[in-house]
XYZ file of N, CA and C in Angstrom:
573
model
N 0.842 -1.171 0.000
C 0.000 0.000 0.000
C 0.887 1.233 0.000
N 0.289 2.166 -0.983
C 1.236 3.398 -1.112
C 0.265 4.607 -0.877
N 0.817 5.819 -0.564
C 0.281 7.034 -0.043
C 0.291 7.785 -1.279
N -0.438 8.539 -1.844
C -0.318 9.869 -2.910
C -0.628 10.944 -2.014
N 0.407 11.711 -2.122
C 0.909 13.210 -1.642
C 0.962 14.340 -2.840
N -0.017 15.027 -3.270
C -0.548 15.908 -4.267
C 1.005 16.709 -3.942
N 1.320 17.430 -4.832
C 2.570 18.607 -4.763
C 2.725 19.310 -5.578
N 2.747 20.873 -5.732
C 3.055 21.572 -6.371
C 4.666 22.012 -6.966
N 5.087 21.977 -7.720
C 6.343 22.030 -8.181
C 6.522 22.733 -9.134
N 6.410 24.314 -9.283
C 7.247 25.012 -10.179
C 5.599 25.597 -11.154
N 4.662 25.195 -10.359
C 3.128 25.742 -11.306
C 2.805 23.998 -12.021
N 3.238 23.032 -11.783
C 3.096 21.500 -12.293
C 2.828 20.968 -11.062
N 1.716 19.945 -11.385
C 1.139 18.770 -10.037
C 2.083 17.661 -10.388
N 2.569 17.107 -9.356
C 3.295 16.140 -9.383
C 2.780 15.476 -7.890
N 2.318 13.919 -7.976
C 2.071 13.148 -7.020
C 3.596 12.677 -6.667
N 4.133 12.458 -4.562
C 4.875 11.940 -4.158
C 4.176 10.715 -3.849
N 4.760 9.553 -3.920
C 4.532 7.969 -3.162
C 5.202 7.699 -2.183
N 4.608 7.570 -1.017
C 4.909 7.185 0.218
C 5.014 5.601 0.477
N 5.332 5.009 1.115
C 5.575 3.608 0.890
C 4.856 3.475 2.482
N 4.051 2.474 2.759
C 3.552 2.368 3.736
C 4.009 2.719 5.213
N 5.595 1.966 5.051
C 6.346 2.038 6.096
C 7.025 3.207 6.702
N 6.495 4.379 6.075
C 6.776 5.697 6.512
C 5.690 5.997 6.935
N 4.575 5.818 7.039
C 3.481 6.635 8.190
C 3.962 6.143 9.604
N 3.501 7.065 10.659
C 3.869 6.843 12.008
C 2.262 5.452 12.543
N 2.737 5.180 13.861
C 2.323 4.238 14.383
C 0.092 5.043 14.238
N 0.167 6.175 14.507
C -0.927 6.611 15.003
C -2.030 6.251 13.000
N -1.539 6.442 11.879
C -2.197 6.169 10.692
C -1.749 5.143 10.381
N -1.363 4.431 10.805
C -0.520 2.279 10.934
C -2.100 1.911 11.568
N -2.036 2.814 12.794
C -3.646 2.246 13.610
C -5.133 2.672 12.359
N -5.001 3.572 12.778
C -6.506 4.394 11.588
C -5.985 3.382 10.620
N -5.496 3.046 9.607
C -5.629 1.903 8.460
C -6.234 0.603 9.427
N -5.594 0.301 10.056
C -6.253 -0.901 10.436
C -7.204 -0.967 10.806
N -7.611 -0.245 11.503
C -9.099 -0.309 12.062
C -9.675 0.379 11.123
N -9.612 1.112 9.736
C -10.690 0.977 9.266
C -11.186 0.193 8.223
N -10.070 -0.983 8.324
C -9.869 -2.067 7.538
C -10.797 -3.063 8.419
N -10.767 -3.305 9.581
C -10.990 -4.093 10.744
C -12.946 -3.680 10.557
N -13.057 -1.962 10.245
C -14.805 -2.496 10.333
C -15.477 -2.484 9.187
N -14.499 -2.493 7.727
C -15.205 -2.995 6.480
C -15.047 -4.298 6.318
N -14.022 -4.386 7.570
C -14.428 -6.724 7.485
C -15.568 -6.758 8.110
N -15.693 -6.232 9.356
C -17.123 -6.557 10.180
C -18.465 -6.276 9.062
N -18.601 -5.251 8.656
C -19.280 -4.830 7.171
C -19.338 -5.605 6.484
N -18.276 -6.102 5.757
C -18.741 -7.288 4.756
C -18.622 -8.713 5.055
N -18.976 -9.007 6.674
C -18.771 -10.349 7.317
C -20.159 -10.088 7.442
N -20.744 -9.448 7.858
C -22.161 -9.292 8.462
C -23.531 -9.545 7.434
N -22.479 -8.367 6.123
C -23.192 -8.738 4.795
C -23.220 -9.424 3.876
N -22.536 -10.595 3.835
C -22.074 -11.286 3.516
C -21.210 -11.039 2.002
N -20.155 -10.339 2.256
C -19.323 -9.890 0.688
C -18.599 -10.275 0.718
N -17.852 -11.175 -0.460
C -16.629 -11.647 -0.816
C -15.882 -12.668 -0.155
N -15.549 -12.943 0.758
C -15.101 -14.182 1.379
C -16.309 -14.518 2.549
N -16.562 -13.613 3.233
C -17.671 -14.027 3.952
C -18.683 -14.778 3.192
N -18.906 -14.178 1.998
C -20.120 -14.790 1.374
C -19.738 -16.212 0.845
N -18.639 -16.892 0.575
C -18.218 -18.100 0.315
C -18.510 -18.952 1.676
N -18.172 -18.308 2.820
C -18.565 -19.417 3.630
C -19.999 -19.809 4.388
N -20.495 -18.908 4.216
C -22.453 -18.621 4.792
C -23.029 -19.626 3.484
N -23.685 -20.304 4.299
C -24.439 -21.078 3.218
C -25.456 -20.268 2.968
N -25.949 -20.518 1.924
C -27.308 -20.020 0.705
C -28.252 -19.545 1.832
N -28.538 -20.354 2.844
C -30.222 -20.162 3.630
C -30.005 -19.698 4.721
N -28.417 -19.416 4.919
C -27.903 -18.189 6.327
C -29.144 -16.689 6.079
N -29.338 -15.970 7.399
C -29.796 -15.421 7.470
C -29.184 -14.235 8.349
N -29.550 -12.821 6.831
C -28.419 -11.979 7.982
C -29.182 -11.217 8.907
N -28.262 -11.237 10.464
C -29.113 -10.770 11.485
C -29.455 -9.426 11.386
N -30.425 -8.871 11.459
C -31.051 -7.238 11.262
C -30.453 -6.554 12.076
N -29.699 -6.938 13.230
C -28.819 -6.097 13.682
C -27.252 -6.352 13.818
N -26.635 -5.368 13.649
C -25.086 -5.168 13.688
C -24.177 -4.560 14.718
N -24.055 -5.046 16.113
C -23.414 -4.076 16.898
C -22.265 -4.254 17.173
N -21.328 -3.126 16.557
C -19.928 -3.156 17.091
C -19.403 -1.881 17.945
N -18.505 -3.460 18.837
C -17.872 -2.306 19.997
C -16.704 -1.566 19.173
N -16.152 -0.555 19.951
C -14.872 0.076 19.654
C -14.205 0.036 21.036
N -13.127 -0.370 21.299
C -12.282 0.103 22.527
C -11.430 1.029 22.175
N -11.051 2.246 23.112
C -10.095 3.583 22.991
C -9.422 3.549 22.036
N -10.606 3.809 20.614
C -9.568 4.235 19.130
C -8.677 5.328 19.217
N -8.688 5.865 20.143
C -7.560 7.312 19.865
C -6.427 7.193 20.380
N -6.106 5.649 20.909
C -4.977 5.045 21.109
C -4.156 5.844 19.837
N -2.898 6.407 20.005
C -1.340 6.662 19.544
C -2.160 7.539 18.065
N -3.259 8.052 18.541
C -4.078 9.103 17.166
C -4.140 10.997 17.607
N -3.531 11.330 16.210
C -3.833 12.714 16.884
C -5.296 13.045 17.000
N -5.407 14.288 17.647
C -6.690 14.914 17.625
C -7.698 14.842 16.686
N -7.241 15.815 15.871
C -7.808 15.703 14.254
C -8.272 14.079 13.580
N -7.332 13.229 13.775
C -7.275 12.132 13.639
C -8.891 11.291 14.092
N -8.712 11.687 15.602
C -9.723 11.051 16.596
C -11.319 11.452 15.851
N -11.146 13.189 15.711
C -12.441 13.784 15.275
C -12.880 12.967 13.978
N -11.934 13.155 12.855
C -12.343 12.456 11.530
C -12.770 10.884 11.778
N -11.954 10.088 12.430
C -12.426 8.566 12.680
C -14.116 8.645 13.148
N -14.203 9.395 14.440
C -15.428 9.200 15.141
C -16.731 9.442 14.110
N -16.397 10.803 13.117
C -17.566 10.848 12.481
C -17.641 10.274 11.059
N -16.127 9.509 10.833
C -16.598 8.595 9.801
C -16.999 7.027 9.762
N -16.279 6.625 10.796
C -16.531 5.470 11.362
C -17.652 4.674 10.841
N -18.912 5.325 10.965
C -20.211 4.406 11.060
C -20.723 4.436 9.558
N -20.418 5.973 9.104
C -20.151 5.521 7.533
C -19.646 4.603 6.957
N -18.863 4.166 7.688
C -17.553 2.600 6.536
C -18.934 1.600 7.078
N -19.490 1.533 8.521
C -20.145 0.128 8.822
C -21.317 0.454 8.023
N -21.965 1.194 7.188
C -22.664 1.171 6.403
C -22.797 1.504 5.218
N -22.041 1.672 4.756
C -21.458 1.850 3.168
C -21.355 0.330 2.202
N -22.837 0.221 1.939
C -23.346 -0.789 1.411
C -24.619 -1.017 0.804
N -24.786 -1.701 -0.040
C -26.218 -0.992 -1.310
C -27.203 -1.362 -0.569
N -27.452 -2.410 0.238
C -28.694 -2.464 0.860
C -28.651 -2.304 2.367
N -27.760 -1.328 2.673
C -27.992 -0.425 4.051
C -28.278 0.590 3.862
N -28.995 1.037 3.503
C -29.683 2.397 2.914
C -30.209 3.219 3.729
N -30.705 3.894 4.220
C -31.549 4.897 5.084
C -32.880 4.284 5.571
N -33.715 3.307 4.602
C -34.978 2.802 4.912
C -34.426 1.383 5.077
N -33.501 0.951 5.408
C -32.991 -0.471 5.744
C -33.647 -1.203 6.878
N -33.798 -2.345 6.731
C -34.701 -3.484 7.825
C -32.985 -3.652 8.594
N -31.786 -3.645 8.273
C -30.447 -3.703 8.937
C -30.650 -2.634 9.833
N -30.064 -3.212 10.668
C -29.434 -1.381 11.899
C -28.082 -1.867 12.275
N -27.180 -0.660 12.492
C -25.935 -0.916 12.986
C -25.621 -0.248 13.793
N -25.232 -0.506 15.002
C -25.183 0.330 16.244
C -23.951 0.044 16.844
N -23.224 1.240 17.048
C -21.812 1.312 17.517
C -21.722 1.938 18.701
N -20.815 0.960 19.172
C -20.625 1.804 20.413
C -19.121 1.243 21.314
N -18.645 3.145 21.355
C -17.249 3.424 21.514
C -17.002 3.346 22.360
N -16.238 3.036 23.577
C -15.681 3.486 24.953
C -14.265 4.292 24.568
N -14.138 5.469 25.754
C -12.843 5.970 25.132
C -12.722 6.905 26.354
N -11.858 7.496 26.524
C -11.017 8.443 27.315
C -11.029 9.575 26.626
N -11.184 9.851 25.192
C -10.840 11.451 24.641
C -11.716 12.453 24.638
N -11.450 13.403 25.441
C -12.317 14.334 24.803
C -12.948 14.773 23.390
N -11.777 14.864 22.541
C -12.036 15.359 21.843
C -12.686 13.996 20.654
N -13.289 12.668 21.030
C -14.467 11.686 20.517
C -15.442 13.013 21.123
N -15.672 12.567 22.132
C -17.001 13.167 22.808
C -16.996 14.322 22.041
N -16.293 15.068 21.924
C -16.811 16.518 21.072
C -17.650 16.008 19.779
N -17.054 15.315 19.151
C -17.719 15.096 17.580
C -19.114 14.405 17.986
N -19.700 13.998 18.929
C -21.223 13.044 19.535
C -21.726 14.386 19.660
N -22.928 13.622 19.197
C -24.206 14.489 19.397
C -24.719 13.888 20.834
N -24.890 14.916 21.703
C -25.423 14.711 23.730
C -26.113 13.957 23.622
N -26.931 13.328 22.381
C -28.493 12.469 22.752
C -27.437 10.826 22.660
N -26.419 10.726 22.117
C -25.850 9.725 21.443
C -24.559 9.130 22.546
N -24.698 9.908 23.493
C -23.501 9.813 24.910
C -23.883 8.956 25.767
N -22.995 8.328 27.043
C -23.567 7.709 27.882
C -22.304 7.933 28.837
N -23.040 8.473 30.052
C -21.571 8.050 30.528
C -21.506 7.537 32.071
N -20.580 6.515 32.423
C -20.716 5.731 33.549
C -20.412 6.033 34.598
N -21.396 6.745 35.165
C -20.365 7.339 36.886
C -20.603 6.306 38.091
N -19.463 6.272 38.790
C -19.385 5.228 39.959
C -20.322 5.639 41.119
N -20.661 4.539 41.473
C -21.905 4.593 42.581
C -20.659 4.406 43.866
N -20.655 5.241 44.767
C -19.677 4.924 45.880
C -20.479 3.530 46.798
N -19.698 2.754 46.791
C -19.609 1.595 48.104
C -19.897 1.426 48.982
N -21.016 0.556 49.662
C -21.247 0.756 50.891
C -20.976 -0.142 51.434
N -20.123 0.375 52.824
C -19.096 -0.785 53.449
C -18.401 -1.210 52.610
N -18.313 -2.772 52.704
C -17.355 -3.377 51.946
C -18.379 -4.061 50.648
N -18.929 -3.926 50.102
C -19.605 -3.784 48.882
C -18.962 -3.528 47.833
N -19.175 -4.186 46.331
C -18.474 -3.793 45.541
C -19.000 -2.722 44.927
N -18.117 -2.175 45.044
C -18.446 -0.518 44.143
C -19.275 -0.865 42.469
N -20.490 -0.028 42.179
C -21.305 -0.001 41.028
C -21.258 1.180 40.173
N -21.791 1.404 39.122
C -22.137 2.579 38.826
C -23.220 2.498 37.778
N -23.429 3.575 37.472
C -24.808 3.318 37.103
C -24.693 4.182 35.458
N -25.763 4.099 34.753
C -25.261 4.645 33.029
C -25.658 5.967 33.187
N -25.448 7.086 32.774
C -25.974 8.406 32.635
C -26.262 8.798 31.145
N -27.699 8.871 30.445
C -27.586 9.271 29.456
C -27.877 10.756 29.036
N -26.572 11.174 29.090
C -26.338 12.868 28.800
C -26.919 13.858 27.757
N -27.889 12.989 26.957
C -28.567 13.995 26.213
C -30.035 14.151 27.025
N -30.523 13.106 28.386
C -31.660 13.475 29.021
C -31.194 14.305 30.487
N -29.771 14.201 30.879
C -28.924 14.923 32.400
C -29.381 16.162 32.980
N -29.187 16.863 31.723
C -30.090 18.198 31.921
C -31.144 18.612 31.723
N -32.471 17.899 31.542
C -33.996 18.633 31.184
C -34.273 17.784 29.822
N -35.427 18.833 30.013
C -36.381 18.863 28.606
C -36.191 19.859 27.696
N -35.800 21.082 28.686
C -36.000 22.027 28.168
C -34.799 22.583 27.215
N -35.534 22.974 25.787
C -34.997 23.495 25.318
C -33.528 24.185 25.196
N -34.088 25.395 25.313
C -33.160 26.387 25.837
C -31.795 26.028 26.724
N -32.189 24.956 27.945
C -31.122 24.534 28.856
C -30.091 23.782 27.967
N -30.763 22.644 27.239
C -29.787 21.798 26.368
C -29.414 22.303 25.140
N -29.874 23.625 24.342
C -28.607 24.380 23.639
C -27.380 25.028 24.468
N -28.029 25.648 25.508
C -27.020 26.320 26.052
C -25.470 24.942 26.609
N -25.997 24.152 27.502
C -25.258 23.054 27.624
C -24.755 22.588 26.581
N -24.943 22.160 25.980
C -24.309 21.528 24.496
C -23.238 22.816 23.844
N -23.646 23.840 23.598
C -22.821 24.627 23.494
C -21.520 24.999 24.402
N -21.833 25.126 25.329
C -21.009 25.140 26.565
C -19.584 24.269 26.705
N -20.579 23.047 26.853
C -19.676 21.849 26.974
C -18.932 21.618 25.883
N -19.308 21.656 24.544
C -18.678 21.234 23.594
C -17.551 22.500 23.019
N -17.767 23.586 23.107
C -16.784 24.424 22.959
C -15.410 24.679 23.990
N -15.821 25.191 24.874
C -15.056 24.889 25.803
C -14.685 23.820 27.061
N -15.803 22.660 27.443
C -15.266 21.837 28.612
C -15.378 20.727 28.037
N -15.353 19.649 27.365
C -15.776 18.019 26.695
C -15.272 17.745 27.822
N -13.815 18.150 27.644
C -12.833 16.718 28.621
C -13.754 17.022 30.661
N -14.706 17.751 30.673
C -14.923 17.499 31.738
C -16.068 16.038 32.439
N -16.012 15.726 30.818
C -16.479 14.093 31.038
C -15.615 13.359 31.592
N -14.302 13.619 31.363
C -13.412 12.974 31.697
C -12.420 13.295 33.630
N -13.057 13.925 34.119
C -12.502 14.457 35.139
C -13.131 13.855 36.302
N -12.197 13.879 37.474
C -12.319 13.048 38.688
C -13.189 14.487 39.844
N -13.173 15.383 39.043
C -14.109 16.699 40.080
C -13.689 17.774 39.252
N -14.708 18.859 39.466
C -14.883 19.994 38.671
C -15.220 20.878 40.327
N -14.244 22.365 39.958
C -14.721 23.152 40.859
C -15.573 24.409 39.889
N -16.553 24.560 40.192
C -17.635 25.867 39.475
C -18.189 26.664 40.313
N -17.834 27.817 39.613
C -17.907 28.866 40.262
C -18.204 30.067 39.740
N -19.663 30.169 40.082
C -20.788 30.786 39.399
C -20.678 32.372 39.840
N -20.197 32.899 40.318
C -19.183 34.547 39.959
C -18.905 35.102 41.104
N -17.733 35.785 41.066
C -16.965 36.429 42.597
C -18.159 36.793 43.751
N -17.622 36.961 44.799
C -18.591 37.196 45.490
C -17.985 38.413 46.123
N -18.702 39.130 46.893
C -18.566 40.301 47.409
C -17.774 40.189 48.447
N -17.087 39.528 49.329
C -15.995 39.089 50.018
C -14.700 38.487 49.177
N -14.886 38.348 48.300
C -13.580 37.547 47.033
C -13.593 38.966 46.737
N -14.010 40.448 46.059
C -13.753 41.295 45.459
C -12.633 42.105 46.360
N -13.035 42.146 47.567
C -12.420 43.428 48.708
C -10.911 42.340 49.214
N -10.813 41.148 48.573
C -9.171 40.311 48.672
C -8.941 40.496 47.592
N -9.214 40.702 46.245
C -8.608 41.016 45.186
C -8.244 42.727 45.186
């Protein structure tokens, strides 16, 4: 597998070829895994080698769910954003997964990055906070689904969504948040 690198040279396009073994470890990963879910894709649908081994009267299951574990393993940023929102495109990029499809494919990521969570839409989040222990009990936690956390209302979940996604994501990711909703009249007369 070779890379084309578009280049300008003197007012003339000239393509460079990269030879596989020069990308770093982090697009070594992104190839593979997005090699890894057009197999799941065409294992499920039965294309090309899959379809040699499914006999004739196999039946494909109407649903498709694949996990992801922490793709942003050794990936830059940019990297992470483009994977997350193309991802589910590759698991359905197929003539009879169409929009009105009897198939569904449902993915679902676990990850550490903020910047996944930025590219999710709040209704499409979940996130697992620990239930503290009682006594010697094993510690639980329970699912939080973050597009219902804050309301119904409107207004609250633009503002949140905005909020969060511009400036705080990674505070999904944090062990405590201090907030602090504006100086107070004893903080002004120490400043």
């Amino acid at each position: 597998m070779r890379f084309i690198v578009p280049m300008q040279a003197g007012g003339a396009s000239i393509n460079l070829y990269l030879p596989e073994d020069s990308n770093g470890l982090g697009y070594q990963n992104l190839i593979s895994m997005v090699f890894r879910l057009m197999a799941f894709r065409d294992s499920w649908m039965r294309v090309g080698k899959a379809q040699s081994k499914a006999s004739d009267e196999a039946i494909i299951p109407p649903l498709h769910l694949v996990l992801i574990e922490e793709p942003e393993v050794h990936l830059h940023t940019q990297v992470q954003q483009v994977f997350i929102r193309q991802a589910y495109k590759i698991l359905r990029n197929h003539d009879q997964l169409g929009a009105g499809s009897n198939f569904v494919t449902q993915m679902v990521v676990s990850t550490h990055s903020s910047h996944i969570a930025h590219e999710c839409h709040f209704d499409s989040l979940r996130y697992f906070r620990r239930l503290p222990a009682i006594e010697n009990a094993i510690p639980t936690s329970c699912v939080v689904n973050v597009g219902e956390a804050f309301g119904d209302e409107q207004e609250t979940k633009r503002f949140v969504t905005r909020y969060l996604k511009v400036t705080h994501c990674d505070l999904f990711f944090a062990d405590a948040a201090v907030l602090i909703d504006r100086l107070s009249a004893y903080s002004s007369h120490i400043l």
